[in-house]
Coordinates of C-alpha atoms in Angstrom, one line a residue:
Chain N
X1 CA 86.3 79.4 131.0
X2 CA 84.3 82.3 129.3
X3 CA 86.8 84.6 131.0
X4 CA 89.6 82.9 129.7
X5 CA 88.1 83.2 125.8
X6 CA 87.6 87.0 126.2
X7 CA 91.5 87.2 127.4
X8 CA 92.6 85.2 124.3
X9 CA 90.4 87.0 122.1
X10 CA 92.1 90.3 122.9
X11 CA 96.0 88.8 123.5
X12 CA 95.3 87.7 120.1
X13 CA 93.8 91.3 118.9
X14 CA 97.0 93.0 120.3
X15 CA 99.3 90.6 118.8
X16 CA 97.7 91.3 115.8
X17 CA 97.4 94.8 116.1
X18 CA 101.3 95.1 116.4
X19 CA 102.0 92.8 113.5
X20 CA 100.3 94.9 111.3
X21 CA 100.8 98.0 112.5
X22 CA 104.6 97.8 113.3
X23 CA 105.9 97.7 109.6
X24 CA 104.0 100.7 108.5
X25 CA 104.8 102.6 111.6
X26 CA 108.4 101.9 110.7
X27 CA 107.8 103.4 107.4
X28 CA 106.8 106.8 109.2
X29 CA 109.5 106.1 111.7
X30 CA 112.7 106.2 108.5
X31 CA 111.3 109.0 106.7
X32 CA 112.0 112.5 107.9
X33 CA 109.6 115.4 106.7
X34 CA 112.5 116.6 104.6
X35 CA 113.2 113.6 102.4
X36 CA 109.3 113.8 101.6
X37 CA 109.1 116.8 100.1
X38 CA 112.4 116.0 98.2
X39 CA 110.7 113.1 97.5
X40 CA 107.5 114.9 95.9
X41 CA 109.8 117.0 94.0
X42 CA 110.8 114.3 92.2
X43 CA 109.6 114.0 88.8
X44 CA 109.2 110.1 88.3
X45 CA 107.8 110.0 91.7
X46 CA 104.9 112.3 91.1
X47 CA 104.6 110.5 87.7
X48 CA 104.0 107.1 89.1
X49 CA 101.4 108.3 91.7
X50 CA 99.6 110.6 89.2
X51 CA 100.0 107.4 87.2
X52 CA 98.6 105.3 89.6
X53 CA 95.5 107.1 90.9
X54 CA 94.8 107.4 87.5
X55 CA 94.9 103.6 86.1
X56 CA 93.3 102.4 89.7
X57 CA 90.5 105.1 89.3
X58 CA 89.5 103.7 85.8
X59 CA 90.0 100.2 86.7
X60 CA 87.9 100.3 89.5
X61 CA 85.1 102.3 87.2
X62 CA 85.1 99.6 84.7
X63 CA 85.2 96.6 87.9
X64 CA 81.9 98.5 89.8
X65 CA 80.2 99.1 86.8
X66 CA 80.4 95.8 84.8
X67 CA 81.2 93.4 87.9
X68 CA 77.8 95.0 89.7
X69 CA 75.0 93.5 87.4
X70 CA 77.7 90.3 87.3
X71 CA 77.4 89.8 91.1
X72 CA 73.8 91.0 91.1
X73 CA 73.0 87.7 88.5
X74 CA 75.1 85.7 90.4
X75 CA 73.4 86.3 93.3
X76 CA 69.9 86.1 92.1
X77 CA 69.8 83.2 89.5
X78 CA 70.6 79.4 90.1
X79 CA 72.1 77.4 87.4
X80 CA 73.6 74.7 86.1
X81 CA 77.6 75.5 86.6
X82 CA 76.9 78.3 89.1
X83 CA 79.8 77.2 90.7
X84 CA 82.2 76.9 88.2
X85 CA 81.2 80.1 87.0
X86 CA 81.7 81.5 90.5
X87 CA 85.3 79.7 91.0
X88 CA 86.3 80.8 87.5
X89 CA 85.3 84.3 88.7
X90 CA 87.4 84.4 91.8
X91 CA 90.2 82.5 90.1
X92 CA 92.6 85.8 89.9
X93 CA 92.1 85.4 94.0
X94 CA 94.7 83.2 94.5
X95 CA 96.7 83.4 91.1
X96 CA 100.2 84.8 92.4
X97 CA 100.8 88.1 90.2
X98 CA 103.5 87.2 88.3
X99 CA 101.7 84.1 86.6
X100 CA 98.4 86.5 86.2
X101 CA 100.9 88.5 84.1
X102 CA 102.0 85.7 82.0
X103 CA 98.5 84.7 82.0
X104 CA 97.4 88.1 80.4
X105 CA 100.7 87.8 78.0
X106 CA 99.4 84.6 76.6
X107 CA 96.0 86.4 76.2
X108 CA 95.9 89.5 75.0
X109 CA 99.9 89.8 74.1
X110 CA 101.3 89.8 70.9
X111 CA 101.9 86.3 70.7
X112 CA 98.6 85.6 72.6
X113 CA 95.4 83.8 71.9
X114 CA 93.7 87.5 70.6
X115 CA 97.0 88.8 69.8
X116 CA 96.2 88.9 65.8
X117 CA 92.6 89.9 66.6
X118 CA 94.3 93.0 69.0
X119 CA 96.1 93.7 66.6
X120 CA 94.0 94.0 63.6
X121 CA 92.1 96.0 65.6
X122 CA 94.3 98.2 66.6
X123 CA 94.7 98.0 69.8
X124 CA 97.8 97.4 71.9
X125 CA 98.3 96.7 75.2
X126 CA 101.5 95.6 76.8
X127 CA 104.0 98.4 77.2
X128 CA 100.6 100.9 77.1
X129 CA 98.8 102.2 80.4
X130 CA 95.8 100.7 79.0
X131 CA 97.8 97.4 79.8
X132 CA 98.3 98.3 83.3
X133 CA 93.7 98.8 83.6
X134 CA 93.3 95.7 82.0
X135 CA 96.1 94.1 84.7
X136 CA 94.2 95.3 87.3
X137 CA 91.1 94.8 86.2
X138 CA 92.1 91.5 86.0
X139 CA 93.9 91.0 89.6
X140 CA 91.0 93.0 91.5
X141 CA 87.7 92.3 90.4
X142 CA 87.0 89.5 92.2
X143 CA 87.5 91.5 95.6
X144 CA 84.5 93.4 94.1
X145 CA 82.4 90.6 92.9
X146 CA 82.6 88.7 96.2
X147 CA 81.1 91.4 98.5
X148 CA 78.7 92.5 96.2
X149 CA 78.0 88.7 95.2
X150 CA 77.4 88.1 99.4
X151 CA 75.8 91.9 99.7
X152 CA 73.0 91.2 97.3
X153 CA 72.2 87.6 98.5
X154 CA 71.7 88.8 102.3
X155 CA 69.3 91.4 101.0
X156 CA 65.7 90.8 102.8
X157 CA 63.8 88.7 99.8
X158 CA 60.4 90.2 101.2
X159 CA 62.2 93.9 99.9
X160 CA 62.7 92.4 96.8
X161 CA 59.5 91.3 96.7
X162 CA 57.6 94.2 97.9
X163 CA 59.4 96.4 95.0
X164 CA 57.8 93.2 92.7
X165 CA 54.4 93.6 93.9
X166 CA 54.6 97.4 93.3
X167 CA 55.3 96.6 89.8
X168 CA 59.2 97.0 89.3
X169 CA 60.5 95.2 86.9
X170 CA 64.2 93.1 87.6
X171 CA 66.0 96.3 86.2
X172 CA 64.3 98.9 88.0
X173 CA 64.2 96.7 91.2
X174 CA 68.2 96.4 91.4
X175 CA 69.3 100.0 90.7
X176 CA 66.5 101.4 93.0
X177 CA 66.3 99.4 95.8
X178 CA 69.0 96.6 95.8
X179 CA 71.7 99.1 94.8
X180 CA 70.9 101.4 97.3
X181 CA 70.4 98.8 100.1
X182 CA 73.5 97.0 99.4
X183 CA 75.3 100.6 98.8
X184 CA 77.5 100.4 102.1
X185 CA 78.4 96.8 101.5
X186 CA 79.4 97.5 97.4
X187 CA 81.2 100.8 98.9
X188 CA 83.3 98.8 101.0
X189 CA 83.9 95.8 98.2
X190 CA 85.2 98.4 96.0
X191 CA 87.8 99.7 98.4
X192 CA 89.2 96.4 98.6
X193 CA 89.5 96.0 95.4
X194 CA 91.1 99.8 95.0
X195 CA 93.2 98.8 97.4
X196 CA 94.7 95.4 95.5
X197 CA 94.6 97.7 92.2
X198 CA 96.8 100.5 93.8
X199 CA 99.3 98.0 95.1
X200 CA 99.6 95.7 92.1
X201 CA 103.2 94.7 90.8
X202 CA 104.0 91.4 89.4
X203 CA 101.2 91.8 86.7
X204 CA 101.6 94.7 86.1
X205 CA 105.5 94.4 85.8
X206 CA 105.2 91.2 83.5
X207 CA 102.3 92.1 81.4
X208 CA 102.4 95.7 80.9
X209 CA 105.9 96.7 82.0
X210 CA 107.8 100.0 83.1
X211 CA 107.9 103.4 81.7
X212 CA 107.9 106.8 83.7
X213 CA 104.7 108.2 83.0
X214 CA 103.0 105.4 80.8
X215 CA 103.1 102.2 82.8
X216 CA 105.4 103.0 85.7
X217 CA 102.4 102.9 88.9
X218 CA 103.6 103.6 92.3
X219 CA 104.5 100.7 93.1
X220 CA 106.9 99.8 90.2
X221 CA 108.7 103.0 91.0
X222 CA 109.6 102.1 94.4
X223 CA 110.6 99.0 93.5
X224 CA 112.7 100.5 91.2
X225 CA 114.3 103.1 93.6
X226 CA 114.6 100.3 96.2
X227 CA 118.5 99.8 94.7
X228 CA 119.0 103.5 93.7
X229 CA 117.5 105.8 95.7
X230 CA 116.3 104.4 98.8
X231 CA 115.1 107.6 100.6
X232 CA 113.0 108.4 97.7
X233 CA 111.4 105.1 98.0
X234 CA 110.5 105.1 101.3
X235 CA 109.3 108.4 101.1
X236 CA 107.3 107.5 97.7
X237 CA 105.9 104.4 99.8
X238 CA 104.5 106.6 102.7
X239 CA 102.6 108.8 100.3
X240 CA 101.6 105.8 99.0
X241 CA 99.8 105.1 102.6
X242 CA 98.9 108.2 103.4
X243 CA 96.7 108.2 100.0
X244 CA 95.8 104.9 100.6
X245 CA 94.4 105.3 104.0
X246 CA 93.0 108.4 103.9
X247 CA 90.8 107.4 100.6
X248 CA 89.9 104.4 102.4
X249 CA 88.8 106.0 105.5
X250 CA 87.2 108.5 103.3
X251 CA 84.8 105.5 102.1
X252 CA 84.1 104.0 105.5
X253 CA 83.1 107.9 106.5
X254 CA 80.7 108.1 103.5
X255 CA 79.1 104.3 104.1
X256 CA 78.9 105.4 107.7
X257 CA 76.6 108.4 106.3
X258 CA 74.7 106.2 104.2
X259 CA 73.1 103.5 106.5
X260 CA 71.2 101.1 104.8
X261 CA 67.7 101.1 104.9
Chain F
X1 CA 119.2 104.1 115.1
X2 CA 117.0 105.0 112.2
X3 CA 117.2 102.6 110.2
X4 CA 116.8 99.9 112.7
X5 CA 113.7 98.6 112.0
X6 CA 114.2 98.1 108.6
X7 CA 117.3 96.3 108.8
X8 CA 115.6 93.7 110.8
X9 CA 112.9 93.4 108.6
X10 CA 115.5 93.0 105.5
X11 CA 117.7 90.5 107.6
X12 CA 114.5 88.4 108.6
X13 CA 113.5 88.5 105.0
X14 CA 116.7 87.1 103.6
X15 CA 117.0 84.8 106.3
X16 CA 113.7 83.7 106.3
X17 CA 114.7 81.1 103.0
X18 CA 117.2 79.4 105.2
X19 CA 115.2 76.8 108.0
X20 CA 116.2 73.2 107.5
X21 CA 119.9 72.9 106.5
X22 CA 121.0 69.2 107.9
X23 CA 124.0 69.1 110.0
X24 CA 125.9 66.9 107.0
X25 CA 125.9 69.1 104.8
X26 CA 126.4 73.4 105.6
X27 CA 124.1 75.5 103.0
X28 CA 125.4 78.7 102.0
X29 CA 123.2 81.4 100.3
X30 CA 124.5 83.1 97.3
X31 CA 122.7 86.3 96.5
X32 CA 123.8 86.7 92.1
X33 CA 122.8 88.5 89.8
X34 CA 119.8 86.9 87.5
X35 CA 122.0 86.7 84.7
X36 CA 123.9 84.0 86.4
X37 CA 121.1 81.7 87.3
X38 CA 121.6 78.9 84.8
X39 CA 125.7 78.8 85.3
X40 CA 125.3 78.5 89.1
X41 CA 122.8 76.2 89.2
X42 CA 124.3 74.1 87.3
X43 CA 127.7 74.6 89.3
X44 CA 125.6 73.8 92.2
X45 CA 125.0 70.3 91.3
X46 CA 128.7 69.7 90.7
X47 CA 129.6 70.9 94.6
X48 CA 130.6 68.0 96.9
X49 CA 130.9 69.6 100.0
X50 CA 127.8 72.1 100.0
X51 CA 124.5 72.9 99.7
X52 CA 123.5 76.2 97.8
X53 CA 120.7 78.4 98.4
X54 CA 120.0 80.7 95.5
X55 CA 118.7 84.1 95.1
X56 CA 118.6 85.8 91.6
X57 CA 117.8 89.5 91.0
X58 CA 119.1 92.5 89.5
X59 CA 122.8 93.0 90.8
X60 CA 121.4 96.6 92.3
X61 CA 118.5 95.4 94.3
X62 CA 120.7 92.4 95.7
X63 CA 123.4 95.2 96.8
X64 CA 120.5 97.0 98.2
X65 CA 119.0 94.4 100.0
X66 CA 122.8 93.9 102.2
X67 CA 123.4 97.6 102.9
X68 CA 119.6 97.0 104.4
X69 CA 121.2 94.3 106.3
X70 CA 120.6 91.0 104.8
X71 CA 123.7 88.9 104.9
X72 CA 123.5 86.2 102.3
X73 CA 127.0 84.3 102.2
X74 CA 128.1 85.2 98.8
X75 CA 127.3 88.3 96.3
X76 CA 127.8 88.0 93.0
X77 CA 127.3 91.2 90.8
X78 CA 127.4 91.3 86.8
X79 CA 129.5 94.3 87.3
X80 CA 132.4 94.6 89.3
X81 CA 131.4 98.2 90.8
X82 CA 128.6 97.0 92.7
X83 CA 131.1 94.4 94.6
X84 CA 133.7 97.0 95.1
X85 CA 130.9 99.5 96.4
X86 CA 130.1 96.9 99.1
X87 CA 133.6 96.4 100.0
X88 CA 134.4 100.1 100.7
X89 CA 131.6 100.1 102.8
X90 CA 132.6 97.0 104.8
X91 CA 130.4 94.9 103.9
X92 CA 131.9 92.2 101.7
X93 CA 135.5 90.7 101.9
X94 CA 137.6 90.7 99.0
X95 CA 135.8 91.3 95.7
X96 CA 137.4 89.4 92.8
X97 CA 136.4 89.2 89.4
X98 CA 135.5 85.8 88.1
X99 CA 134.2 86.1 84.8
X100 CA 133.5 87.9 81.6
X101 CA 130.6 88.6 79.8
X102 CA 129.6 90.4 76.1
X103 CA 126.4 92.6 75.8
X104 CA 124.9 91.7 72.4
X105 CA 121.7 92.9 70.4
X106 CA 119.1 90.5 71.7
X107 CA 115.9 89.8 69.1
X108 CA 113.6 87.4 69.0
X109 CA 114.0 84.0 66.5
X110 CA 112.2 85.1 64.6
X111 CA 113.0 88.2 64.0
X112 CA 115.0 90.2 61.1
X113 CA 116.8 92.7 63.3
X114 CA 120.5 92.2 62.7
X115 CA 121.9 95.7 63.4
X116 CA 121.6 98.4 65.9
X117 CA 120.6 101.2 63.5
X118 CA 117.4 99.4 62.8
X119 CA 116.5 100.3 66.6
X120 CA 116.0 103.8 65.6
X121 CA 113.1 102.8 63.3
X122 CA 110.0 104.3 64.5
X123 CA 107.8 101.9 66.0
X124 CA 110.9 99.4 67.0
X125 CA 110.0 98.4 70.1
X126 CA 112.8 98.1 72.3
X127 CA 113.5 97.1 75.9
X128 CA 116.3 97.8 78.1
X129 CA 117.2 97.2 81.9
X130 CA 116.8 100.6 84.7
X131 CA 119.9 102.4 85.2
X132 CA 120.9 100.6 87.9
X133 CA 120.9 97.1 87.1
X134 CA 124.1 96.3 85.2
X135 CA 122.5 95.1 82.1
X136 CA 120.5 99.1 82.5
X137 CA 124.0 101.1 82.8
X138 CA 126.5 98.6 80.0
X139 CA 123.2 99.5 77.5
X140 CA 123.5 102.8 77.9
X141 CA 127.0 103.1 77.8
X142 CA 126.9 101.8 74.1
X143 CA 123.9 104.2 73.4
X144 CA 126.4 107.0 74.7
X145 CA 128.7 105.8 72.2
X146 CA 125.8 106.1 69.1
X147 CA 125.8 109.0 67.1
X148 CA 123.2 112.2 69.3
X149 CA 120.2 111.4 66.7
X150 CA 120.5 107.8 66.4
X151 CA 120.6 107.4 70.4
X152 CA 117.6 109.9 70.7
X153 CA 115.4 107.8 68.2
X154 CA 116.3 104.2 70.1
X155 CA 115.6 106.1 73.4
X156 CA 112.2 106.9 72.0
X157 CA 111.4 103.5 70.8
X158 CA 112.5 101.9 74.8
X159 CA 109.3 100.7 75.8
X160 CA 110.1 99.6 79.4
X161 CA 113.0 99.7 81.5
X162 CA 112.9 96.1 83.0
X163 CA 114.1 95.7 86.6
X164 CA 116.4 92.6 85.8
X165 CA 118.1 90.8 82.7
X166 CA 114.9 88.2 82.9
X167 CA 112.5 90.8 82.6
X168 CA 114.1 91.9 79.0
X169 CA 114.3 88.2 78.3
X170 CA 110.5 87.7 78.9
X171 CA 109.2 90.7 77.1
X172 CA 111.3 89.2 73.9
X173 CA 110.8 86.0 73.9
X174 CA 107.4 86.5 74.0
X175 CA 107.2 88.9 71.2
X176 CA 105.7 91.8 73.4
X177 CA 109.2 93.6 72.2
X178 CA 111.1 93.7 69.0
X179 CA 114.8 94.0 70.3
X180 CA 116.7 94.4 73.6
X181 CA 120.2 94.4 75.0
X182 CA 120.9 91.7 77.1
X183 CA 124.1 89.3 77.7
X184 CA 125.8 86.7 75.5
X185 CA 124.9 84.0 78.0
X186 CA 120.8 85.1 78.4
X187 CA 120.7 84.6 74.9
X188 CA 122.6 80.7 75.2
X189 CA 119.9 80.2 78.2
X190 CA 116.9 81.3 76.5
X191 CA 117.3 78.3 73.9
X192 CA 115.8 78.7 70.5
X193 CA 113.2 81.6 71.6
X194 CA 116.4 84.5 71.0
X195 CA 118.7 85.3 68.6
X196 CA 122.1 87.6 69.5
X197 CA 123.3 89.8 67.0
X198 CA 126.7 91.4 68.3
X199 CA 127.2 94.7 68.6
X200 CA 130.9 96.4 66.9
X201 CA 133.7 96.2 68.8
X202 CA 134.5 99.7 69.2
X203 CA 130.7 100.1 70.8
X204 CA 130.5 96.7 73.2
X205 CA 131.5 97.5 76.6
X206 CA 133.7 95.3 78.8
X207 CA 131.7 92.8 80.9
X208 CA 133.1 91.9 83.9
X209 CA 131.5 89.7 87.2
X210 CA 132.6 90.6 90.5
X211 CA 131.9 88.5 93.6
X212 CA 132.5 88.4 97.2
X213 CA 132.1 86.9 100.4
X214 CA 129.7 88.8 102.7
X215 CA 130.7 90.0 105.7
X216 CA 130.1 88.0 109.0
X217 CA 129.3 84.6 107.0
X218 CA 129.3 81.7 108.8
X219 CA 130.6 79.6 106.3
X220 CA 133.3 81.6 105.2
X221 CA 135.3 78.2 104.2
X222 CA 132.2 76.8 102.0
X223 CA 131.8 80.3 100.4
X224 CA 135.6 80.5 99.4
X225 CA 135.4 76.9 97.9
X226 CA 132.5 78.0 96.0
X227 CA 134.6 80.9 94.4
X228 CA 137.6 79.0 94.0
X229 CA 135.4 76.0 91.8
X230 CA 134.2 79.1 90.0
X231 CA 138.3 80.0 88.1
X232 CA 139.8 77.0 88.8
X233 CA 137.5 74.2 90.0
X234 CA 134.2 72.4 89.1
X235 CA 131.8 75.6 88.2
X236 CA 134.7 76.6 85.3
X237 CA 133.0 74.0 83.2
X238 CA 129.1 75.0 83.8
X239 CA 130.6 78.4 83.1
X240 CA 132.2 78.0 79.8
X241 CA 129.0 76.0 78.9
X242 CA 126.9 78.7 79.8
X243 CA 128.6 81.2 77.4
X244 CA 130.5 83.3 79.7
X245 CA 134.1 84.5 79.0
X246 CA 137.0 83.8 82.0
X247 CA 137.9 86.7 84.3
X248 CA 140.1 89.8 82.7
X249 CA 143.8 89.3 83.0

């Protein structure tokens, strides 16, 4: 019986092994080297990924820094409504893009609930690459706040304590010894959420639009080149993952360095 | 075999909408351009003999989607190029055109836009379709037809290039942009939320829908009696009502 598990337990690694693998290797498989570097000669290509690691870079900034003291509370305080606060939070989880994009449209667009308010301000949005942060702010924080949320609760309370006792304050115990503790955890909560960020579309598409060089990411540009220029998309798309996966196995190398205490 | 993989993975996609057709009744899928939707759907409803499976897009990416080897029933383009394309490279049977179309000045209600000069304004914020949609490539044919200054000030003011006609409709209607082109029709099907304003004569550009029947459909009969509703049958009515024109000649 216990023999039989381990047999299923790998069948079902391999299957999914090939399931995942199989449509990316087929990526690799339709490009020659050739069309890539034709590819990377072409100027709205190298727009949209200079675009892209651009927008995901500062939307990730502004998720880590303002979503870590969010999960950080979340984790360490009880209240009344926790967990509507907590559902509310991971909401954009399951939103498919394209109604976050309307969402954000009847938000913060023109016609939305701040549109007047955004707009005596000064400050646009939609059809502006600060439209395409605040799109991906919106669709990948919650990958963020969920690890961190679940890093910081399995910390060891006697830690916590100890760094109490020694007469740290709440402040100074989080960025000196929760942060640090929890680094490999909020290291790998923030790839996922790069990685949602870098592939976003429908939101992105809906709420912010398409422009070469001002809100056209990646992403929109293949789809884009899907009906023109197919070669160039596939070859934009396997840039795509070779960025993609070398940055994320860049961060696994760098949690690997930095085991936690 | 290069692109083997892919056509698979583009067949299983298009084919993945199309489980549970009863035995009465045969489905066909009709892949037609977005700009169509509320004609069609409408004709739909009027069919006797079939069920119809839908899928709107820009005309390009449907086109795109066959030569990757999806094999809806019936492709229906908002250009009659696209269809032709397709046919030369044996992949659709017969092309015809079945109906005509105007591309107008699209604003919203609200709006005071009425001519195409005020586009040029700086600070109009205009949206247009990608090149290779239809809607993309008839915009810019009136653009080429603008004065070299008055086309290089609208082109400054485009604010996206939308990847379908419902994209441009979107961005208007909900006041993210202050004009677009678009068709006759989108501006019928978007109710009270847009306004048309025509464009002169000597600037619109002839409209014309193509559409075909795929290549190795199975329901080569039902696809056929779909077209032929479309000029002469049931679907001439939801297509008058929807705005558009009847084929050239």
């Amino acid at each position: 019986m216990r023999r039989l598990f381990g047999v299923a337990v790998v069948a079902a690694l391999a299957v999914a092994l090939a399931f995942l693998a199989l449509p990316v290797a087929a990526l690799f498989v339709d490009v020659g080297p050739g069309e890539l570097l034709d590819s990377l000669d072409d100027q709205a290509s190298l727009d949209a990924l200079a675009l892209s690691l651009e927008v995901t870079a500062i939307a990730l900034a502004i998720i880590v820094v303002v979503g870590t003291p969010v999960a950080w509370g979340l984790a360490t305080r009880r209240f009344r409504g926790r967990a509507v606060v907590v559902t509310v939070l991971e909401l954009p989880l399951v939103l498919p893009p394209a109604v976050a994009g309307i969402a954000l449209l009847a938000a913060f667009g023109p016609d939305g609930l701040l549109g007047d308010a955004l707009d005596s301000a000064g400050v646009q949005l939609v059809f502006q690459t600060a439209g395409v942060v605040i799109a991906l702010v919106f669709v990948a924080s919650p990958f963020y706040l969920r690890q961190a949320q679940a890093a910081f609760e399995a910390l060891d309370p006697a830690l916590l304590e100890a760094s109490r006792t020694l007469g740290a304050g709440e402040g100074r115990t989080f960025a000196r010894v929760a942060c640090p503790v929890a680094f490999p955890s909020l290291l790998a909560g923030a790839a996922l959420a790069w990685g949602r960020a870098l592939g976003e579309f429908g939101a992105t598409l809906i709420f912010a639009g398409s422009l070469q060089g001002v809100t056209q990411t990646a992403p929109l540009a293949i789809f884009a080149g899907f009906a023109t220029d197919f070669a160039g998309a596939l070859a934009l798309s396997v840039v795509l993952v070779a960025v993609s996966a070398a940055i994320l196995l860049g961060i696994r190398l760098v949690a690997r360095a930095r085991p936690a205490l | 075999m290069r692109r083997g993989t892919l056509v698979a993975l583009a067949a299983a996609l298009a084919l993945a909408g199309c489980g549970g057709s009863s035995d009465a009744k045969p489905t066909i899928t009709v892949s037609a351009a977005s700009s169509l939707k509320r004609a069609f759907e409408a004709c739909a409803a009027t069919l006797p003999g079939e069920d119809v499976r839908f899928s709107f897009a820009g005309s390009d990416e449907l086109a795109a989607q066959i030569r990757q080897g999806a094999r809806p029933d019936l492709y229906a383009a908002a250009n009659t190029k696209l269809p032709q394309q397709l046919a030369s490279a044996g992949l659709l049977d017969r092309p015809v055109a079945f109906a005509g179309n105007r591309l107008v000045l699209a604003v919203p209600a609200g709006s005071r836009i009425a001519a195409l000069d005020e586009l040029a304004r700086p600070g109009t914020k205009v949206v247009i379709g990608e090149p290779g949609v239809p809607v993309g490539s008839y915009t810019r044919d009136v653009l080429a037809r603008l004065p070299a200054a008055q086309r290089k000030a609208i082109l400054a003011n485009v604010r996206s290039q939308e990847p379908d006609v419902l994209g441009v409709v979107g961005k208007l209607a909900h006041g993210a942009a202050d004009a677009g082109f678009l068709y006759a029709t989108d501006v019928v099907a978007a109710g009270s939320r847009l306004r048309a304003a025509e464009l002169p004569a000597r600037l619109a550009p002839h409209v014309d829908y193509g559409i075909g029947i795929v290549k190795g459909s199975n329901h080569e009969a039902q696809a056929q009696a779909f077209v032929d509703s479309l000029t002469r049958g049931r679907c001439r009515q939801a297509m008058h009502r929807a705005g558009f024109e009847p084929p050239p000649g």
